[in-house]
Short mmCIF file of C-alpha atoms and ligand atoms in Angstrom, two decimals:
data_model
loop_
_atom_site.label_atom_id
_atom_site.label_comp_id
_atom_site.label_asym_id
_atom_site.label_seq_id
_atom_site.Cartn_x
_atom_site.Cartn_y
_atom_site.Cartn_z
CA MET A 244 8.06 43.01 -1.98
CA GLN A 245 5.43 45.72 -2.72
CA ARG A 246 1.82 44.51 -4.36
CA ILE A 247 1.16 46.77 -7.50
CA PHE A 248 -2.78 46.77 -8.04
CA SER A 249 -4.09 48.44 -11.56
CA GLY A 250 -7.50 49.14 -13.17
CA ILE A 251 -8.03 49.88 -16.42
CA GLN A 252 -12.08 49.90 -17.62
CA PRO A 253 -13.35 47.87 -20.19
CA SER A 254 -15.30 51.10 -22.75
CA GLY A 255 -13.90 50.32 -25.77
CA ILE A 256 -10.94 48.67 -27.62
CA PRO A 257 -7.60 50.15 -25.39
CA THR A 258 -6.19 52.60 -27.59
CA LEU A 259 -1.89 52.99 -28.11
CA GLY A 260 -3.00 55.43 -24.94
CA ASN A 261 -4.05 52.94 -22.61
CA TYR A 262 -0.87 50.61 -23.98
CA LEU A 263 1.85 53.05 -23.29
CA GLY A 264 0.49 55.00 -20.55
CA ALA A 265 -0.66 51.89 -19.22
CA ILE A 266 -1.15 48.10 -19.65
CA ARG A 267 3.14 48.32 -21.11
CA ASN A 268 4.13 49.88 -17.39
CA TRP A 269 1.97 46.66 -15.66
CA VAL A 270 3.82 44.34 -17.87
CA ALA A 271 7.28 45.51 -16.62
CA LEU A 272 6.47 46.00 -13.09
CA GLN A 273 5.79 42.16 -13.13
CA GLY A 274 9.21 41.00 -12.33
CA GLN A 275 10.11 42.70 -9.31
CA HIS A 276 6.39 43.14 -8.05
CA GLU A 277 3.79 40.64 -7.06
CA CYS A 278 0.48 42.62 -9.78
CA ILE A 279 -3.08 42.29 -9.36
CA TYR A 280 -5.02 43.59 -12.43
CA CYS A 281 -8.26 44.77 -12.74
CA VAL A 282 -10.80 45.58 -15.52
CA VAL A 283 -13.04 47.87 -13.89
CA ASP A 284 -16.06 46.70 -14.81
CA LEU A 285 -18.04 48.14 -12.10
CA HIS A 286 -16.46 52.02 -12.78
CA ALA A 287 -17.61 51.33 -16.91
CA LEU A 288 -22.02 51.60 -15.11
CA THR A 289 -21.36 55.07 -14.23
CA ALA A 290 -21.72 55.93 -17.95
CA TRP A 291 -24.39 54.59 -20.01
CA GLN A 292 -23.39 50.86 -21.60
CA GLU A 293 -25.19 49.10 -23.38
CA PRO A 294 -25.64 45.45 -21.10
CA GLY A 295 -24.62 43.17 -24.13
CA VAL A 296 -21.85 45.16 -25.17
CA LEU A 297 -20.17 45.22 -21.82
CA ARG A 298 -20.36 41.88 -21.75
CA ALA A 299 -18.26 41.84 -24.53
CA ARG A 300 -15.55 44.40 -23.89
CA THR A 301 -14.69 42.98 -20.64
CA ARG A 302 -13.45 39.84 -21.99
CA GLU A 303 -11.61 41.92 -24.37
CA MET A 304 -9.84 44.09 -22.28
CA ALA A 305 -8.62 41.10 -20.07
CA ALA A 306 -7.89 39.90 -23.33
CA SER A 307 -5.63 42.63 -24.79
CA ILE A 308 -3.82 43.48 -20.53
CA ILE A 309 -2.98 39.30 -21.35
CA ALA A 310 -1.74 39.92 -25.60
CA CYS A 311 0.68 42.53 -23.81
CA GLY A 312 2.33 40.08 -21.64
CA VAL A 313 0.39 40.30 -17.94
CA ASP A 314 0.75 36.90 -16.70
CA PRO A 315 -2.45 35.98 -15.39
CA GLN A 316 -0.82 33.19 -13.77
CA LYS A 317 2.32 34.40 -12.11
CA HIS A 318 0.19 37.55 -11.51
CA ILE A 319 -3.94 38.16 -11.16
CA VAL A 320 -5.24 39.51 -13.79
CA PHE A 321 -10.03 38.98 -13.24
CA HIS A 322 -12.59 41.36 -13.39
CA GLN A 323 -14.34 44.46 -10.85
CA SER A 324 -17.72 42.28 -10.62
CA ALA A 325 -16.71 39.43 -9.99
CA VAL A 326 -15.04 40.00 -6.17
CA PRO A 327 -18.00 41.66 -4.43
CA ALA A 328 -15.32 43.09 -1.18
CA HIS A 329 -14.61 45.91 -3.48
CA VAL A 330 -18.13 47.21 -3.16
CA ARG A 331 -18.16 46.25 -0.16
CA LEU A 332 -15.52 48.21 0.90
CA ALA A 333 -16.07 51.20 -1.21
CA TRP A 334 -19.52 52.30 0.26
CA ILE A 335 -17.52 52.42 4.18
CA PHE A 336 -15.32 54.96 1.58
CA ASN A 337 -18.61 56.85 0.50
CA CYS A 338 -18.85 57.52 4.39
CA VAL A 339 -15.43 58.59 4.93
CA ALA A 340 -14.78 61.23 1.78
CA ARG A 341 -16.15 64.16 2.19
CA LEU A 342 -18.53 65.81 -0.71
CA GLY A 343 -15.75 68.61 -0.62
CA TRP A 344 -13.34 66.35 -1.87
CA LEU A 345 -15.55 64.55 -4.97
CA ASN A 346 -16.56 68.59 -6.03
CA ARG A 347 -12.36 69.45 -6.19
CA MET A 348 -12.18 65.87 -8.78
CA THR A 349 -11.45 67.67 -11.81
CA GLN A 350 -12.80 64.38 -13.77
CA PHE A 351 -16.86 63.90 -13.19
CA LYS A 352 -16.25 67.75 -14.45
CA ASP A 353 -14.51 66.58 -17.73
CA LYS A 354 -17.49 63.58 -17.56
CA ALA A 355 -20.75 65.49 -16.46
CA GLY A 356 -20.13 68.43 -18.54
CA SER A 357 -22.23 71.33 -18.40
CA ASP A 358 -25.64 68.82 -17.30
CA ARG A 359 -24.57 68.02 -13.74
CA GLU A 360 -27.36 67.34 -12.37
CA ALA A 361 -28.35 64.58 -15.22
CA ALA A 362 -24.84 62.95 -14.48
CA SER A 363 -25.24 59.14 -12.38
CA ALA A 364 -24.69 59.63 -8.69
CA GLY A 365 -22.29 56.48 -9.67
CA LEU A 366 -20.33 59.32 -11.94
CA TYR A 367 -19.91 61.58 -8.50
CA VAL A 368 -18.07 58.04 -6.19
CA TYR A 369 -16.13 56.70 -8.58
CA PRO A 370 -13.19 58.01 -6.76
CA ASN A 371 -14.13 55.77 -3.50
CA LEU A 372 -14.68 52.80 -5.90
CA MET A 373 -11.10 53.33 -6.82
CA ALA A 374 -10.05 54.29 -3.79
CA ALA A 375 -11.28 50.58 -2.45
CA ASP A 376 -10.39 49.06 -5.22
CA ILE A 377 -6.63 49.29 -4.44
CA HIS A 378 -7.00 49.52 -0.19
CA ALA A 379 -9.08 46.56 0.00
CA TYR A 380 -5.62 45.07 -1.09
CA HIS A 381 -3.20 47.40 0.74
CA ALA A 382 -1.90 47.55 -2.71
CA THR A 383 1.06 50.23 -2.30
CA ARG A 384 2.05 50.77 -5.63
CA VAL A 385 -0.28 52.37 -8.70
CA PRO A 386 0.91 52.50 -12.22
CA VAL A 387 -1.89 54.71 -13.79
CA GLY A 388 -1.60 57.46 -16.77
CA ASP A 389 -0.72 61.03 -15.39
CA ASP A 390 -4.98 61.82 -15.80
CA GLN A 391 -5.52 59.25 -12.17
CA ARG A 392 -3.18 61.53 -10.47
CA GLN A 393 -5.28 63.60 -8.38
CA HIS A 394 -7.91 60.58 -8.03
CA LEU A 395 -4.72 58.61 -6.07
CA GLU A 396 -4.51 62.22 -3.29
CA LEU A 397 -8.48 61.39 -2.87
CA ALA A 398 -7.23 57.68 -2.23
CA ASN A 399 -4.88 58.44 0.21
CA ASP A 400 -7.42 61.23 1.72
CA ILE A 401 -9.65 58.30 2.44
CA ALA A 402 -6.99 55.79 3.89
CA GLN A 403 -6.03 59.32 6.40
CA LYS A 404 -9.25 60.39 7.66
CA PHE A 405 -10.65 56.27 7.87
CA ASN A 406 -7.05 55.77 9.95
CA HIS A 407 -6.92 58.85 12.12
CA ASP A 408 -10.99 58.65 12.23
CA TYR A 409 -11.08 54.91 14.02
CA GLU A 410 -7.34 55.11 15.88
CA VAL A 411 -5.27 52.45 13.80
CA ASP A 412 -2.69 52.39 11.57
CA PHE A 413 -4.29 49.77 8.87
CA PHE A 414 -5.23 51.52 5.28
CA PRO A 415 -1.75 52.46 4.03
CA ASN A 416 0.17 55.79 1.74
CA ILE A 417 -0.51 54.62 -1.70
CA GLU A 418 2.81 55.96 -3.91
CA PRO A 419 1.77 56.70 -8.07
CA LEU A 420 3.94 55.07 -10.26
CA ILE A 421 3.48 57.86 -13.15
CA LEU A 422 5.98 56.04 -15.78
CA GLY A 423 7.71 56.34 -19.16
CA PRO A 424 7.96 59.24 -21.65
CA ALA A 425 4.65 58.73 -22.88
CA ALA A 426 2.83 58.50 -20.28
CA ARG A 427 0.19 61.11 -21.68
CA VAL A 428 -0.51 59.71 -25.44
CA MET A 429 -2.30 62.82 -27.30
CA SER A 430 -5.32 62.40 -29.87
CA LEU A 431 -3.87 62.73 -33.15
CA ARG A 432 -6.37 65.46 -34.39
CA ASP A 433 -5.89 67.85 -32.35
CA GLY A 434 -2.54 67.52 -29.87
CA SER A 435 -4.41 69.89 -27.06
CA LYS A 436 -6.93 66.42 -26.39
CA LYS A 437 -5.95 63.44 -25.23
CA MET A 438 -5.89 59.78 -26.64
CA SER A 439 -9.21 58.64 -26.37
CA LYS A 440 -11.44 55.56 -26.58
CA SER A 441 -14.35 57.54 -26.14
CA ASP A 442 -13.40 59.99 -28.67
CA PRO A 443 -16.07 60.52 -31.98
CA SER A 444 -13.79 60.49 -33.91
CA ASP A 445 -11.69 56.71 -34.51
CA GLN A 446 -8.87 58.67 -36.90
CA SER A 447 -7.92 60.21 -33.27
CA ARG A 448 -6.73 57.08 -31.69
CA ILE A 449 -4.54 53.40 -32.77
CA ASN A 450 -6.78 50.93 -31.20
CA LEU A 451 -4.90 48.04 -30.21
CA THR A 452 -6.56 46.03 -32.84
CA ASP A 453 -6.06 48.35 -35.45
CA SER A 454 -5.02 46.59 -38.98
CA ALA A 455 -1.52 47.51 -40.38
CA ASP A 456 -3.35 49.90 -43.02
CA GLU A 457 -5.60 51.63 -40.21
CA ILE A 458 -2.41 52.05 -37.98
CA SER A 459 -0.50 53.95 -41.58
CA ASN A 460 -4.03 55.98 -42.46
CA LYS A 461 -4.64 56.92 -39.38
CA ILE A 462 -1.14 58.09 -39.04
CA LYS A 463 -0.91 59.68 -42.64
CA ARG A 464 -3.65 61.86 -42.09
CA ALA A 465 -2.80 62.65 -37.93
CA LYS A 466 -2.00 66.19 -37.24
CA THR A 467 0.95 68.06 -37.90
CA ASP A 468 2.55 71.10 -39.25
CA PRO A 469 5.07 72.41 -41.65
CA GLU A 470 7.68 72.42 -40.42
CA PRO A 471 10.40 70.11 -40.07
CA LEU A 472 11.57 67.74 -36.78
CA PRO A 473 13.77 70.52 -34.24
CA GLU A 474 17.55 69.28 -33.22
CA SER A 475 16.62 69.64 -29.73
CA VAL A 476 12.70 69.08 -27.28
CA ALA A 477 13.23 72.72 -26.30
CA GLY A 478 11.75 73.13 -30.72
CA LEU A 479 8.49 70.95 -29.75
CA GLU A 480 7.78 73.50 -26.83
CA ASN A 481 4.60 74.46 -29.14
CA ARG A 482 3.83 72.15 -31.60
CA PRO A 483 2.06 69.85 -29.32
CA GLU A 484 1.12 67.18 -32.41
CA ALA A 485 4.77 66.75 -33.85
CA ARG A 486 5.78 66.44 -29.48
CA ASN A 487 2.72 63.41 -29.54
CA LEU A 488 3.96 61.79 -32.76
CA VAL A 489 7.66 62.51 -31.47
CA GLY A 490 7.10 61.01 -28.22
CA ILE A 491 5.04 57.80 -29.19
CA TYR A 492 7.87 57.28 -30.88
CA ALA A 493 10.16 56.96 -28.53
CA ALA A 494 7.91 55.14 -26.29
CA LEU A 495 7.83 52.51 -28.77
CA SER A 496 11.33 52.36 -29.16
CA ASP A 497 12.68 52.35 -25.54
CA GLY A 498 14.12 55.19 -26.71
CA SER A 499 13.74 59.35 -25.63
CA SER A 500 12.19 62.44 -27.35
CA ALA A 501 15.63 63.46 -27.97
CA ASP A 502 16.78 60.27 -29.35
CA VAL A 503 14.31 60.30 -31.84
CA LEU A 504 14.88 63.86 -32.66
CA ALA A 505 19.04 62.80 -33.08
CA GLN A 506 17.97 60.58 -35.74
CA PHE A 507 14.57 62.30 -38.05
CA ALA A 508 15.95 66.20 -37.02
CA GLY A 509 15.33 68.14 -40.26
CA GLN A 510 13.41 65.83 -41.70
CA GLY A 511 9.73 66.66 -42.88
CA PHE A 512 6.80 64.52 -41.05
CA GLY A 513 6.68 63.45 -44.75
CA LYS A 514 10.07 60.26 -43.40
CA PHE A 515 9.04 60.95 -40.41
CA LYS A 516 5.27 59.63 -40.16
CA PRO A 517 6.46 56.23 -42.54
CA ALA A 518 8.69 55.40 -40.47
CA LEU A 519 6.36 55.87 -37.21
CA ALA A 520 3.18 54.19 -38.88
CA GLU A 521 6.22 50.66 -39.71
CA LEU A 522 7.33 50.71 -36.22
CA LEU A 523 3.88 51.19 -34.67
CA VAL A 524 2.99 47.58 -36.62
CA GLU A 525 5.85 45.95 -35.79
CA LYS A 526 5.08 46.39 -32.00
CA LEU A 527 1.53 46.43 -32.42
CA ARG A 528 1.08 43.10 -34.53
CA PRO A 529 1.58 40.55 -32.18
CA ILE A 530 -0.94 42.17 -30.20
CA ALA A 531 -3.84 42.29 -32.10
CA ASP A 532 -2.68 38.87 -33.36
CA GLU A 533 -2.45 36.98 -29.35
CA THR A 534 -5.72 39.06 -28.82
CA THR A 535 -7.60 37.32 -31.57
CA ARG A 536 -6.66 34.19 -30.33
CA LEU A 537 -7.46 34.60 -27.21
CA LEU A 538 -10.88 35.67 -27.63
CA GLY A 539 -11.36 32.96 -29.51
CA ASP A 540 -11.84 30.35 -26.71
CA PRO A 541 -13.80 32.75 -24.52
CA GLY A 542 -14.21 29.26 -22.87
CA ALA A 543 -10.86 29.16 -20.89
CA LEU A 544 -10.71 32.92 -20.60
CA ASP A 545 -13.43 33.39 -18.88
CA ALA A 546 -11.16 30.12 -16.32
CA ILE A 547 -8.41 31.89 -16.62
CA LEU A 548 -11.01 34.84 -14.98
CA ARG A 549 -12.59 33.10 -12.41
CA ASP A 550 -8.85 31.68 -10.94
CA GLY A 551 -8.16 34.95 -11.35
CA ALA A 552 -11.32 36.99 -9.13
CA ARG A 553 -10.72 33.79 -6.77
CA ARG A 554 -7.27 34.29 -6.32
CA ALA A 555 -8.35 38.18 -5.98
CA ALA A 556 -10.67 37.17 -3.79
CA ALA A 557 -9.10 35.41 -1.11
CA ILE A 558 -6.63 38.41 -0.29
CA ALA A 559 -9.41 41.22 -0.33
CA ASP A 560 -11.80 39.47 1.56
CA PRO A 561 -10.55 39.39 5.25
CA ILE A 562 -8.72 43.08 4.60
CA VAL A 563 -12.08 44.91 3.78
CA ALA A 564 -13.73 42.14 7.08
CA GLU A 565 -11.09 43.95 8.98
CA ALA A 566 -12.35 46.81 7.94
CA GLU A 567 -15.41 46.58 8.59
CA ARG A 568 -15.21 45.15 11.77
CA ILE A 569 -13.20 48.50 12.85
CA VAL A 570 -16.08 50.58 11.32
CA GLY A 571 -18.14 48.60 13.89
CA LEU A 572 -20.12 46.21 11.72
CA LEU A 573 -21.95 43.41 13.45
CA LYS A 574 -19.87 39.94 12.39
CA VAL A 575 -21.84 37.36 13.91
P1 AMP B 211 -9.28 54.88 -19.51
O1 AMP B 211 -9.49 54.63 -20.25
O2 AMP B 211 -10.15 55.87 -19.04
O3 AMP B 211 -9.71 53.50 -18.40
O4 AMP B 211 -7.43 54.66 -18.55
C1 AMP B 211 -6.79 53.15 -18.75
C2 AMP B 211 -5.45 54.31 -18.13
O5 AMP B 211 -4.37 54.38 -19.66
C3 AMP B 211 -5.79 54.64 -17.07
O6 AMP B 211 -4.14 54.46 -15.84
C4 AMP B 211 -5.10 55.83 -17.80
O7 AMP B 211 -4.52 57.17 -17.16
C5 AMP B 211 -4.41 55.49 -19.34
N1 AMP B 211 -4.50 56.26 -20.46
C6 AMP B 211 -5.91 56.37 -20.53
N2 AMP B 211 -5.84 58.20 -21.43
C7 AMP B 211 -4.30 57.03 -22.37
C8 AMP B 211 -3.98 58.17 -22.66
N3 AMP B 211 -4.22 59.42 -23.61
N4 AMP B 211 -2.42 58.56 -22.61
C9 AMP B 211 -1.73 57.71 -21.59
N5 AMP B 211 -2.69 57.07 -20.50
C10 AMP B 211 -3.77 56.68 -20.43
N1 LIG B 212 -10.14 55.28 -13.01
C1 LIG B 212 -9.16 54.42 -13.31
C2 LIG B 212 -9.09 55.06 -15.10
O1 LIG B 212 -10.00 55.82 -15.55
C3 LIG B 212 -9.50 53.03 -14.03
C4 LIG B 212 -9.78 51.84 -12.37
C5 LIG B 212 -10.25 52.31 -11.59
C6 LIG B 212 -7.97 53.07 -11.81
N2 LIG B 212 -9.99 51.37 -10.06
C7 LIG B 212 -8.47 51.58 -10.08
C8 LIG B 212 -6.37 53.02 -11.73
C9 LIG B 212 -7.40 51.42 -9.51
C10 LIG B 212 -6.07 52.63 -10.51
C11 LIG B 212 -6.28 51.92 -9.95
O2 LIG B 212 -7.54 55.17 -15.58
#
């Protein structure tokens, strides 16, 4: 049985993009794998966080993951800072990864923006911590959205250099799992930008906690074009907003974009949007309700996270201790 690891930042309420690009796949993988899912609060610190807000969002994200259908008893749900093995291995990886490798990371360039000098050092070494998250468990398969592909390649480069430099075969190669027709959900306001919890406009995204009215309004106001929906997927080319909405419908109805077009070809957005809104409400309502229920009992939620961290540490501690021994750290 292969071990799965994935992480998500507690940087806001999870969006439809997080759900379709990540969490929904996490749920689906539980049948065949041992799964470890982590709320990466240390990664969130790479950008400024209000302390109280970060704590609240860490609980919110954990609750959302469980509400989406991850089973924290059969698998592991925990938050990163509760297992120190991540940071211990990240330091070793800081010393393995080369500056030249980090300089190529497009996410750093995007997030640092034009004022690189003002970005935190943590943001720069972010991919090393991410590599440590995965390798601390000898996980081999990592479900993520398409935007994380480059970071996983770096994680493999780090593992290879570690194995090579220390003449060991210790860290396995990891395989990205980029799943589903909606691996990249785009903003509702701009079909060229990804839907993100950090976008200043709430109209750009569907949050997993949005009410039915909010969902309907956001879909109604979503940017589109005046053309009716085409007969075939090829007809969606150069229509990024239309392609995005069709992709969302396809993902939520467990079909393909071609299936959706077979149903809606020739119809305008006046017909398609209400159908999409209805489908969204039907699929997201139970998740929102369960999230609210879990957050209503923070004691029980914290107990789930504590138990997850204990079981995570039981796997990671011996692996990271061995990595420390391999590089020559004295164990007394
Ligand atoms: P983040 O919100 O950046 O912490 O991302 C958490 C997970 O959700 C990662 O696996 C991302 O690749 C995925 N993700 C975030 N935004 C999107 C999006 N708009 N479409 C698809 N996947 C996404
Ligand atoms: N960097 C990932 C993101 O922004 C989150 C993440 C952190 C992660 N550690 C991870 C994803 C380990 C997969 C595996 O989406």
